[in-house]
C-alpha positions as a Python dict, from the first residue, in 0.01 Angstrom:
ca = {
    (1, 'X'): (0, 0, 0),
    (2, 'X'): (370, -157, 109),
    (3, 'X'): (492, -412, -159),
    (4, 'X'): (703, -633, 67),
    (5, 'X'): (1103, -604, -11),
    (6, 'X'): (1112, -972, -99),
    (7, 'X'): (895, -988, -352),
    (8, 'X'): (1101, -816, -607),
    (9, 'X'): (853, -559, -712),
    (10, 'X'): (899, -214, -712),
    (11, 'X'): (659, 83, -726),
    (12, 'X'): (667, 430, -767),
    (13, 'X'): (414, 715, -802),
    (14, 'X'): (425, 951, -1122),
    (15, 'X'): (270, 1279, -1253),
    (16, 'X'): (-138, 1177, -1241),
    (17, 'X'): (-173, 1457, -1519),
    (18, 'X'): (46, 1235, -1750),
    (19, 'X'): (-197, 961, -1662),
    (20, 'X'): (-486, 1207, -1823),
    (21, 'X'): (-265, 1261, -2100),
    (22, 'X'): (-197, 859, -2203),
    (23, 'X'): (-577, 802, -2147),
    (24, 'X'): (-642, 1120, -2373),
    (25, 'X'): (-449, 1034, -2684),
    (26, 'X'): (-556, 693, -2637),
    (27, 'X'): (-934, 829, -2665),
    (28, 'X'): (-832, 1009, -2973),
    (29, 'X'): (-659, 745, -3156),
    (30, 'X'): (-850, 431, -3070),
    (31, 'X'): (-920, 344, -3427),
    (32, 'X'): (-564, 270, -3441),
    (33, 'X'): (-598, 23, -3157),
    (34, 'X'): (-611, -359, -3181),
    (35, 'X'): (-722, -613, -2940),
    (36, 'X'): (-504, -755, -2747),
    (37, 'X'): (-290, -1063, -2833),
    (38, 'X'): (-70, -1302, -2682),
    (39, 'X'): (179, -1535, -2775),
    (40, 'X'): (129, -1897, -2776),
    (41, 'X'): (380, -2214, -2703),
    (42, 'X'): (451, -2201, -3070),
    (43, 'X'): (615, -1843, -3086),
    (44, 'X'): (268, -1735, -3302),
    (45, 'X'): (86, -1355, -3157),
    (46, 'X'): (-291, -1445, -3181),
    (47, 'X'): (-538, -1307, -3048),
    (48, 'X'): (-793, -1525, -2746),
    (49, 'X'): (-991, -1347, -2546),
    (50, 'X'): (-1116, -1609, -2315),
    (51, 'X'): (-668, -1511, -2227),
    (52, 'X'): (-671, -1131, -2273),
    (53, 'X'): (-969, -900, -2393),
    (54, 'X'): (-809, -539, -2458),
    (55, 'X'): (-782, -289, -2693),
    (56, 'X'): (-399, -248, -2752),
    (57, 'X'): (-227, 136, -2867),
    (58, 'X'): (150, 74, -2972),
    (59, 'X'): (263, 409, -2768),
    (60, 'X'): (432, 579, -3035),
    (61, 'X'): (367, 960, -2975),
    (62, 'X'): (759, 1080, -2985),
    (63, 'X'): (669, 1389, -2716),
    (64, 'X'): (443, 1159, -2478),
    (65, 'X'): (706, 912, -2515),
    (66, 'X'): (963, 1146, -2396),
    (67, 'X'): (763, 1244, -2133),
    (68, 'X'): (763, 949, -2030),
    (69, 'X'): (1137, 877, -1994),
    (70, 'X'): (1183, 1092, -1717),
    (71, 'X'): (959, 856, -1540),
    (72, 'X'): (1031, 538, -1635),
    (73, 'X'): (1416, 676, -1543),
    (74, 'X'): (1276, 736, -1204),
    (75, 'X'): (1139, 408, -1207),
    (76, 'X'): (1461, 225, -1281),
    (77, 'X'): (1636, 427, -1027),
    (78, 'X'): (1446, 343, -753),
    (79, 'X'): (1473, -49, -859),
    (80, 'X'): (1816, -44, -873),
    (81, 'X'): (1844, 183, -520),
    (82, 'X'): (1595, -105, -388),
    (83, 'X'): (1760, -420, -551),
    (84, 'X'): (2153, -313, -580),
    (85, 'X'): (2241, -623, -775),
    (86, 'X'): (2047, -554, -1055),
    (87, 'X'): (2221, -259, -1171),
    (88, 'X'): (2607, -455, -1113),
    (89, 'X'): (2420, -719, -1330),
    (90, 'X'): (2332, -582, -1635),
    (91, 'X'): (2261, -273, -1899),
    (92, 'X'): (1887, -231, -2006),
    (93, 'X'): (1663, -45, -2192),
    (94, 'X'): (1315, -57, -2386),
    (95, 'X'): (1298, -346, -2602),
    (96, 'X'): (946, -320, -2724),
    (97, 'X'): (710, -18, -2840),
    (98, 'X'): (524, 27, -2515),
    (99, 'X'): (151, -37, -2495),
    (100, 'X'): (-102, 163, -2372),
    (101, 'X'): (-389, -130, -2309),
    (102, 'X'): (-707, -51, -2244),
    (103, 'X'): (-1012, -292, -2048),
    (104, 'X'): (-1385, -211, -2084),
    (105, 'X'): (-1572, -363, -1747),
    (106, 'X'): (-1556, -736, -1731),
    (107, 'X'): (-1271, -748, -1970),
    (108, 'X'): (-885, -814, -1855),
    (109, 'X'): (-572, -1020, -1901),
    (110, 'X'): (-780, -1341, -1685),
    (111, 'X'): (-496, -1649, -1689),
    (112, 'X'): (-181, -1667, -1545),
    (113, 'X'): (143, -1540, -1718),
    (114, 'X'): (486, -1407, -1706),
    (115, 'X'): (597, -1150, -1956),
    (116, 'X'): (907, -1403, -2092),
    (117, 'X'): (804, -1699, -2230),
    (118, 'X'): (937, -1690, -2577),
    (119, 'X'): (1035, -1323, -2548),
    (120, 'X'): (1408, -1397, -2452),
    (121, 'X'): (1505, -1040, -2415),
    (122, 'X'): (1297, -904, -2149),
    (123, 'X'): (1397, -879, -1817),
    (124, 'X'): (1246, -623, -1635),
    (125, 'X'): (827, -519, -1682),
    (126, 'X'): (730, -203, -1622),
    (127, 'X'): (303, -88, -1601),
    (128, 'X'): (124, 212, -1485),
    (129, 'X'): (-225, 256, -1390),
    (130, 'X'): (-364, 535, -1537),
    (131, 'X'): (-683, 584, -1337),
    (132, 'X'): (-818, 434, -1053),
    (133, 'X'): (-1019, 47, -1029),
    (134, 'X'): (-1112, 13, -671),
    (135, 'X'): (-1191, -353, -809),
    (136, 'X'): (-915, -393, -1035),
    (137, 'X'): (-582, -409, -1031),
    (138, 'X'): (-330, -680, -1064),
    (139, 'X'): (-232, -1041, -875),
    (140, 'X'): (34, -1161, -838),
    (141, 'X'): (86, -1557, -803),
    (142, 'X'): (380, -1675, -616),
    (143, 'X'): (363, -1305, -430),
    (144, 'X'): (23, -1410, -284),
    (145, 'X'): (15, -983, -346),
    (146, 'X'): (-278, -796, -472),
    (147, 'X'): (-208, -442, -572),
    (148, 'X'): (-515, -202, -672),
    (149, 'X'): (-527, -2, -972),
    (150, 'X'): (-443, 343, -833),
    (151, 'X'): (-357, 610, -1049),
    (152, 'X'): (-15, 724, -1113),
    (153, 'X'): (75, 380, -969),
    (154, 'X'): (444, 267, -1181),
    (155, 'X'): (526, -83, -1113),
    (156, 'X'): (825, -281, -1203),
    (157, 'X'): (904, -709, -1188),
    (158, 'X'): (1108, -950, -1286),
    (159, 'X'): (991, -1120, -1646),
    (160, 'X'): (1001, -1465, -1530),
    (161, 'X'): (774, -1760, -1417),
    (162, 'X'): (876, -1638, -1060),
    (163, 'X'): (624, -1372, -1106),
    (164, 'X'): (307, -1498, -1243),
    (165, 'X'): (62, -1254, -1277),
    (166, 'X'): (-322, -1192, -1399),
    (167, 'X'): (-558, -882, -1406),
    (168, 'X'): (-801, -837, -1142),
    (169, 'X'): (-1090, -800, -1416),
    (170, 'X'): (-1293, -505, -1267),
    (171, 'X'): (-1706, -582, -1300),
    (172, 'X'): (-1749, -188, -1245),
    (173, 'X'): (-1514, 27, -1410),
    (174, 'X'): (-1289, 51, -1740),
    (175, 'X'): (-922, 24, -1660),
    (176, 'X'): (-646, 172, -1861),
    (177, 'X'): (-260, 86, -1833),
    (178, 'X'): (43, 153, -2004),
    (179, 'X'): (272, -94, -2013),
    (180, 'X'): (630, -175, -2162),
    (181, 'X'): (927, -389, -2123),
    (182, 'X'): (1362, -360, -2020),
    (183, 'X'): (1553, -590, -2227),
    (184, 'X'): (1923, -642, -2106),
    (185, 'X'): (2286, -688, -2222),
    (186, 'X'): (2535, -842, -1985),
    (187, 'X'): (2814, -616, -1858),
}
């Protein structure tokens, strides 16, 4: 699939083994997980799964997380190579322990959000599919863009309300993601 240049989302293809990996130590530490929260217009994290419905793994695993630097490198590269501006803009890096989130059938992130709201520090999102959803994937609002879940799938966006988002809850198939988030410092 093209994502059109305009619409300020980038995507790259990683390693599909790594994918196995994430879904693999998520299998073997989902006691650990949690279900999914959000944060509500008071600054509170609750959890309300007519929102989200996920089982949530802080990605802590130091040599999976390193891993996973060379891609998410990758990843910023080709943002900046695609949008120039961004890298004359600011410095970023991870802000938050990425998540690796994971969506039995039916469940999914359902209403519309952007990854700011009362997160001031993010600026750039970041998500990977880790297997395929021919049914699933993610929408985007403002975009009018659909893009499937396809493994090894990296996307990057902009935080803001500019791009509005929801899960395309799959009715067939569990979907796993990993997903994280760029904070910034002006130069």
């Amino acid at each position: 699939m093209k994502i059109p240049y305009n619409s300020f989302i980038s995507g790259i293809n990683i390693d599909k083994t790594y994918c196995d990996k994430l879904i693999k130590h998520f299998k073997s530490n989902n006691h650990k997980a949690e279900l999914g929260s959000i944060t509500d217009s008071s600054d509170k994290t609750l959890v309300n799964t007519s929102y989200k419905k996920s089982l949530d793994l802080s990605f802590t695993d130091d040599s999976l997380f390193d891993e996973f630097n060379i891609h998410l490198t990758k990843a910023i590269l080709s943002y900046e190579k695609k949008y120039k501006d961004v890298k004359n803009l600011a410095t970023y890096s991870i802000v938050e322990n990425p998540r690796i989130q994971y969506y039995k059938k039916g469940w999914g992130f359902k209403k519309w959000h952007c990854e700011r709201y009362f997160h001031i520090n993010r600026m750039l999102v970041w998500m990977v599919y880790l297997n395929d959803v021919e049914d699933g994937g993610t929408e985007f609002k403002y975009q009018k863009l659909k893009i499937p879940a396809k493994k090894g799938l990296m996307l990057m966006w902009p935080s803001d309300f500019t791009h509005t988002h929801r899960g395309i809850v799959s009715k067939t198939k569990e979907k796993y993601i990993l997903t994280g988030w760029l904070g910034f410092k002006w130069k």
